Amino acid sequence: AQSVTQLGSHVSVSEGALVLLRCNYSSSVPPYLFWYVQYPNQGLQLLLKYTTGATLVKGINGFEAEFKKSETSFHLTKPSAHMSDAAEYFCAVSDRGAQKLVFGQGTRLTINP
Amino acid sequence: GAGVSQSPSNKVTEKGKDVELRCDPISGHTALYWYRQSLGQGLEFLIYFQGNSAPDKSGLPSDRFSAERTGGSVSTLTIQRTQQEDSAVYLCASSLNGRTSRDEQFFGPGTRLTVL
């Protein structure tokens, strides 16, 4: 069964610093890959997704992620953290042809002033 | 336009009681999903509806859980004889087509269920 691993349940960075949130998936066949963000007491919002084509994907709020097949990874980055980026981030995968999403455990991002 | 809405936003119930959770998807979206978010299990898929097709119930944790979708729009998730381990946030999502997961799933704010 497909699985997703997010390294680090909590990540803390200073405002203006690089944000790096790690995600690895288990499938030998590249799945569709997603990053979602969840602000307190809100639902999930899609940040970006990879389905096919260019492996570097740009999303909303200055985030981007790179699909690396050889490393089975889809890490999320942002060059300069902003206080408003504090939230929980979920990596998710879906087998091609499937409908449901399989989520990682989530990473809570804290931004220090 | 209006997003996915869920009601109630919070539900507190006693162990053994039945509960119904409601989801109103985005108008025109043919696919609807239920997920559960709990401290111990993270975010888990529960059930998926696509148009008039038979739903994918593969994620329902027990036969106490059921869901229906009336008229291809509103969905109700029912939990019978609730247990404390059912305490979680129940999230609903919808997508325009949903035949593959390439379609973006739009999530509602969730219903927080607490079973005492």
mmCIF file of C-alpha atoms in Angstrom:
data_model
loop_
_atom_site.group_PDB
_atom_site.id
_atom_site.type_symbol
_atom_site.label_atom_id
_atom_site.label_comp_id
_atom_site.label_asym_id
_atom_site.label_seq_id
_atom_site.Cartn_x
_atom_site.Cartn_y
_atom_site.Cartn_z
ATOM 1 C CA ALA A 1 0.000 0.000 0.000
ATOM 2 C CA GLN A 2 1.076 3.523 -0.724
ATOM 3 C CA SER A 3 2.615 5.385 2.216
ATOM 4 C CA VAL A 4 4.016 8.830 2.867
ATOM 5 C CA THR A 5 6.665 9.863 5.365
ATOM 6 C CA GLN A 6 7.150 13.411 6.515
ATOM 7 C CA LEU A 7 10.406 13.856 8.373
ATOM 8 C CA GLY A 8 9.905 16.001 11.438
ATOM 9 C CA SER A 9 6.550 16.532 13.080
ATOM 10 C CA HIS A 10 7.679 20.017 14.111
ATOM 11 C CA VAL A 11 9.923 22.428 12.247
ATOM 12 C CA SER A 12 10.892 25.831 13.569
ATOM 13 C CA VAL A 13 12.591 28.525 11.502
ATOM 14 C CA SER A 14 13.293 32.199 11.892
ATOM 15 C CA GLU A 15 11.389 34.773 9.886
ATOM 16 C CA GLY A 16 13.231 35.310 6.607
ATOM 17 C CA ALA A 17 14.983 31.930 6.763
ATOM 18 C CA LEU A 18 14.639 29.054 4.310
ATOM 19 C CA VAL A 19 11.765 26.675 4.889
ATOM 20 C CA LEU A 20 12.360 23.014 4.026
ATOM 21 C CA LEU A 21 9.715 20.388 4.762
ATOM 22 C CA ARG A 22 10.570 16.837 3.759
ATOM 23 C CA CYS A 23 8.304 14.249 2.167
ATOM 24 C CA ASN A 24 9.114 10.774 0.883
ATOM 25 C CA TYR A 25 6.723 8.295 -0.674
ATOM 26 C CA SER A 26 6.900 4.543 -0.987
ATOM 27 C CA SER A 27 5.573 3.676 -4.438
ATOM 28 C CA SER A 28 7.899 2.377 -7.131
ATOM 29 C CA VAL A 29 5.597 3.908 -9.719
ATOM 30 C CA PRO A 30 5.602 7.701 -9.443
ATOM 31 C CA PRO A 31 2.267 8.769 -8.013
ATOM 32 C CA TYR A 32 0.563 12.120 -8.087
ATOM 33 C CA LEU A 33 2.012 14.277 -5.306
ATOM 34 C CA PHE A 34 0.445 17.097 -3.333
ATOM 35 C CA TRP A 35 1.212 19.537 -0.553
ATOM 36 C CA TYR A 36 -1.642 20.909 1.520
ATOM 37 C CA VAL A 37 -1.593 23.557 4.251
ATOM 38 C CA GLN A 38 -3.953 23.696 7.209
ATOM 39 C CA TYR A 39 -4.361 26.841 9.282
ATOM 40 C CA PRO A 40 -5.883 26.535 12.759
ATOM 41 C CA ASN A 41 -9.553 25.530 12.721
ATOM 42 C CA GLN A 42 -9.659 25.509 8.948
ATOM 43 C CA GLY A 43 -9.799 22.879 6.259
ATOM 44 C CA LEU A 44 -6.916 21.929 4.020
ATOM 45 C CA GLN A 45 -5.841 24.183 1.182
ATOM 46 C CA LEU A 46 -3.846 22.952 -1.796
ATOM 47 C CA LEU A 47 -0.422 24.557 -2.055
ATOM 48 C CA LEU A 48 0.823 22.745 -5.145
ATOM 49 C CA LYS A 49 0.755 19.428 -6.936
ATOM 50 C CA TYR A 50 2.843 17.334 -9.279
ATOM 51 C CA THR A 51 1.125 15.132 -11.824
ATOM 52 C CA THR A 52 3.348 15.142 -14.880
ATOM 53 C CA GLY A 53 5.843 17.295 -16.757
ATOM 54 C CA ALA A 54 8.247 19.691 -15.073
ATOM 55 C CA THR A 55 9.574 18.272 -11.839
ATOM 56 C CA LEU A 56 9.902 21.667 -10.136
ATOM 57 C CA VAL A 57 6.430 22.808 -9.223
ATOM 58 C CA LYS A 58 5.562 26.303 -8.054
ATOM 59 C CA GLY A 59 2.604 26.871 -5.782
ATOM 60 C CA ILE A 60 0.844 29.598 -3.909
ATOM 61 C CA ASN A 61 2.403 31.854 -1.276
ATOM 62 C CA GLY A 62 5.904 31.459 -2.706
ATOM 63 C CA PHE A 63 6.203 27.735 -2.048
ATOM 64 C CA GLU A 64 7.692 25.263 -4.473
ATOM 65 C CA ALA A 65 8.487 21.561 -4.477
ATOM 66 C CA GLU A 66 10.676 19.313 -6.556
ATOM 67 C CA PHE A 67 9.790 15.784 -7.540
ATOM 68 C CA LYS A 68 12.866 13.550 -7.444
ATOM 69 C CA LYS A 69 12.075 10.080 -8.701
ATOM 70 C CA SER A 70 15.470 8.651 -7.774
ATOM 71 C CA GLU A 71 14.981 9.730 -4.169
ATOM 72 C CA THR A 72 11.196 9.121 -4.073
ATOM 73 C CA SER A 73 10.926 12.595 -2.579
ATOM 74 C CA PHE A 74 8.795 15.695 -2.942
ATOM 75 C CA HIS A 75 10.239 18.211 -0.507
ATOM 76 C CA LEU A 76 8.566 21.587 -0.012
ATOM 77 C CA THR A 77 10.625 24.776 0.130
ATOM 78 C CA LYS A 78 10.216 28.500 0.484
ATOM 79 C CA PRO A 79 13.248 30.808 0.280
ATOM 80 C CA SER A 80 12.135 33.247 2.974
ATOM 81 C CA ALA A 81 9.699 32.392 5.746
ATOM 82 C CA HIS A 82 6.961 34.789 6.751
ATOM 83 C CA MET A 83 5.056 34.812 10.027
ATOM 84 C CA SER A 84 1.882 33.983 8.122
ATOM 85 C CA ASP A 85 3.409 30.670 7.012
ATOM 86 C CA ALA A 86 2.918 29.215 10.491
ATOM 87 C CA ALA A 87 0.552 26.287 9.970
ATOM 88 C CA GLU A 88 0.477 22.515 9.565
ATOM 89 C CA TYR A 89 1.632 21.111 6.260
ATOM 90 C CA PHE A 90 0.605 17.782 4.803
ATOM 91 C CA CYS A 91 2.200 15.866 1.989
ATOM 92 C CA ALA A 92 -0.177 13.549 0.147
ATOM 93 C CA VAL A 93 0.081 11.045 -2.655
ATOM 94 C CA SER A 94 -2.346 9.272 -4.890
ATOM 95 C CA ASP A 95 -1.763 6.373 -7.213
ATOM 96 C CA ARG A 96 -2.420 7.272 -10.825
ATOM 97 C CA GLY A 97 -5.938 6.190 -11.609
ATOM 98 C CA ALA A 98 -6.959 6.220 -7.967
ATOM 99 C CA GLN A 99 -9.135 8.836 -6.372
ATOM 100 C CA LYS A 100 -8.261 8.891 -2.709
ATOM 101 C CA LEU A 101 -5.363 10.757 -1.156
ATOM 102 C CA VAL A 102 -2.938 9.137 1.277
ATOM 103 C CA PHE A 103 -1.543 11.706 3.675
ATOM 104 C CA GLY A 104 1.626 11.961 5.680
ATOM 105 C CA GLN A 105 1.465 12.646 9.391
ATOM 106 C CA GLY A 106 1.911 16.367 8.935
ATOM 107 C CA THR A 107 4.600 18.871 9.899
ATOM 108 C CA ARG A 108 3.806 21.796 12.135
ATOM 109 C CA LEU A 109 5.786 24.837 11.018
ATOM 110 C CA THR A 110 6.576 27.533 13.561
ATOM 111 C CA ILE A 111 8.077 30.865 12.546
ATOM 112 C CA ASN A 112 10.190 32.707 15.103
ATOM 113 C CA PRO A 113 10.334 36.498 14.917
ATOM 114 C CA GLY B 1 -18.196 31.292 -4.863
ATOM 115 C CA ALA B 2 -19.172 29.226 -1.859
ATOM 116 C CA GLY B 3 -16.783 26.542 -0.752
ATOM 117 C CA VAL B 4 -17.456 23.194 0.853
ATOM 118 C CA SER B 5 -19.543 23.597 3.983
ATOM 119 C CA GLN B 6 -19.975 21.178 6.850
ATOM 120 C CA SER B 7 -22.337 21.070 9.772
ATOM 121 C CA PRO B 8 -22.248 21.079 12.668
ATOM 122 C CA SER B 9 -18.830 22.580 13.243
ATOM 123 C CA ASN B 10 -18.665 20.891 16.643
ATOM 124 C CA LYS B 11 -20.547 17.914 17.992
ATOM 125 C CA VAL B 12 -20.334 16.496 21.481
ATOM 126 C CA THR B 13 -22.117 13.229 22.088
ATOM 127 C CA GLU B 14 -22.262 10.448 24.604
ATOM 128 C CA LYS B 15 -20.818 7.039 23.975
ATOM 129 C CA GLY B 16 -23.362 4.772 22.329
ATOM 130 C CA LYS B 17 -25.357 7.530 20.635
ATOM 131 C CA ASP B 18 -25.706 7.894 16.859
ATOM 132 C CA VAL B 19 -24.487 11.026 15.075
ATOM 133 C CA GLU B 20 -24.982 12.491 11.616
ATOM 134 C CA LEU B 21 -22.503 14.813 9.979
ATOM 135 C CA ARG B 22 -23.450 16.827 6.938
ATOM 136 C CA CYS B 23 -21.431 18.005 3.945
ATOM 137 C CA ASP B 24 -22.495 20.436 1.224
ATOM 138 C CA PRO B 25 -20.029 20.224 -1.658
ATOM 139 C CA ILE B 26 -19.224 22.966 -4.118
ATOM 140 C CA SER B 27 -22.036 23.304 -6.619
ATOM 141 C CA GLY B 28 -21.341 21.314 -9.775
ATOM 142 C CA HIS B 29 -18.695 19.083 -8.204
ATOM 143 C CA THR B 30 -19.441 15.471 -8.996
ATOM 144 C CA ALA B 31 -16.972 13.847 -6.611
ATOM 145 C CA LEU B 32 -17.219 13.920 -2.824
ATOM 146 C CA TYR B 33 -14.835 12.526 -0.231
ATOM 147 C CA TRP B 34 -14.871 12.016 3.513
ATOM 148 C CA TYR B 35 -11.644 11.927 5.535
ATOM 149 C CA ARG B 36 -11.002 11.646 9.260
ATOM 150 C CA GLN B 37 -8.285 13.534 11.100
ATOM 151 C CA SER B 38 -7.327 12.198 14.510
ATOM 152 C CA LEU B 39 -4.320 12.526 16.773
ATOM 153 C CA GLY B 40 -3.422 8.888 16.642
ATOM 154 C CA GLN B 41 -4.098 8.080 13.007
ATOM 155 C CA GLY B 42 -3.477 11.334 11.159
ATOM 156 C CA LEU B 43 -5.575 12.001 8.065
ATOM 157 C CA GLU B 44 -7.380 8.922 6.750
ATOM 158 C CA PHE B 45 -9.602 8.385 3.751
ATOM 159 C CA LEU B 46 -13.065 7.098 4.616
ATOM 160 C CA ILE B 47 -15.316 7.046 1.549
ATOM 161 C CA TYR B 48 -15.601 8.467 -1.970
ATOM 162 C CA PHE B 49 -18.631 9.206 -4.147
ATOM 163 C CA GLN B 50 -18.414 9.825 -7.879
ATOM 164 C CA GLY B 51 -21.590 10.719 -9.728
ATOM 165 C CA ASN B 52 -23.983 7.790 -9.810
ATOM 166 C CA SER B 53 -21.283 5.160 -9.388
ATOM 167 C CA ALA B 54 -21.174 2.862 -6.387
ATOM 168 C CA PRO B 55 -19.182 4.566 -3.630
ATOM 169 C CA ASP B 56 -15.695 3.430 -2.636
ATOM 170 C CA LYS B 57 -16.195 2.481 1.007
ATOM 171 C CA SER B 58 -12.781 0.922 1.467
ATOM 172 C CA GLY B 59 -11.710 3.374 4.181
ATOM 173 C CA LEU B 60 -14.665 2.998 6.537
ATOM 174 C CA PRO B 61 -13.213 1.626 9.794
ATOM 175 C CA SER B 62 -16.212 -0.450 10.866
ATOM 176 C CA ASP B 63 -19.808 -1.233 9.962
ATOM 177 C CA ARG B 64 -20.908 1.434 12.436
ATOM 178 C CA PHE B 65 -19.895 3.972 9.801
ATOM 179 C CA SER B 66 -22.030 4.668 6.749
ATOM 180 C CA ALA B 67 -22.534 7.510 4.329
ATOM 181 C CA GLU B 68 -24.953 8.488 1.652
ATOM 182 C CA ARG B 69 -25.125 11.149 -0.960
ATOM 183 C CA THR B 70 -28.555 12.302 -2.008
ATOM 184 C CA GLY B 71 -29.232 13.718 -5.451
ATOM 185 C CA GLY B 72 -25.562 13.811 -6.250
ATOM 186 C CA SER B 73 -25.054 16.730 -3.895
ATOM 187 C CA VAL B 74 -25.340 16.765 -0.101
ATOM 188 C CA SER B 75 -23.745 13.929 1.815
ATOM 189 C CA THR B 76 -24.364 12.621 5.304
ATOM 190 C CA LEU B 77 -21.869 10.559 7.284
ATOM 191 C CA THR B 78 -23.539 8.530 10.015
ATOM 192 C CA ILE B 79 -21.768 6.932 12.928
ATOM 193 C CA GLN B 80 -23.855 4.517 14.951
ATOM 194 C CA ARG B 81 -23.208 3.582 18.558
ATOM 195 C CA THR B 82 -20.337 6.044 18.841
ATOM 196 C CA GLN B 83 -17.191 5.054 20.705
ATOM 197 C CA GLN B 84 -14.542 7.287 22.260
ATOM 198 C CA GLU B 85 -12.083 6.329 19.539
ATOM 199 C CA ASP B 86 -14.440 7.942 17.012
ATOM 200 C CA SER B 87 -13.477 11.355 18.418
ATOM 201 C CA ALA B 88 -11.806 13.202 15.558
ATOM 202 C CA VAL B 89 -12.275 15.940 12.999
ATOM 203 C CA TYR B 90 -14.270 14.708 10.028
ATOM 204 C CA LEU B 91 -13.343 16.482 6.823
ATOM 205 C CA CYS B 92 -15.347 16.547 3.634
ATOM 206 C CA ALA B 93 -13.903 17.428 0.239
ATOM 207 C CA SER B 94 -15.255 17.744 -3.256
ATOM 208 C CA SER B 95 -13.728 17.898 -6.701
ATOM 209 C CA LEU B 96 -15.080 18.902 -10.079
ATOM 210 C CA ASN B 97 -14.615 15.588 -11.823
ATOM 211 C CA GLY B 98 -12.825 13.269 -9.456
ATOM 212 C CA ARG B 99 -12.308 10.468 -11.938
ATOM 213 C CA THR B 100 -8.649 10.706 -11.084
ATOM 214 C CA SER B 101 -6.903 12.350 -8.194
ATOM 215 C CA ARG B 102 -5.365 14.921 -10.557
ATOM 216 C CA ASP B 103 -8.431 17.008 -9.817
ATOM 217 C CA GLU B 104 -7.937 19.324 -6.874
ATOM 218 C CA GLN B 105 -9.921 18.331 -3.822
ATOM 219 C CA PHE B 106 -11.449 21.307 -2.021
ATOM 220 C CA PHE B 107 -11.837 20.740 1.691
ATOM 221 C CA GLY B 108 -14.446 21.971 4.111
ATOM 222 C CA PRO B 109 -13.598 23.262 7.603
ATOM 223 C CA GLY B 110 -14.506 19.963 9.220
ATOM 224 C CA THR B 111 -16.767 18.762 12.020
ATOM 225 C CA ARG B 112 -15.039 18.183 15.351
ATOM 226 C CA LEU B 113 -16.667 15.177 16.996
ATOM 227 C CA THR B 114 -16.108 14.515 20.681
ATOM 228 C CA VAL B 115 -17.459 11.314 22.196
ATOM 229 C CA LEU B 116 -17.655 11.398 25.985
#
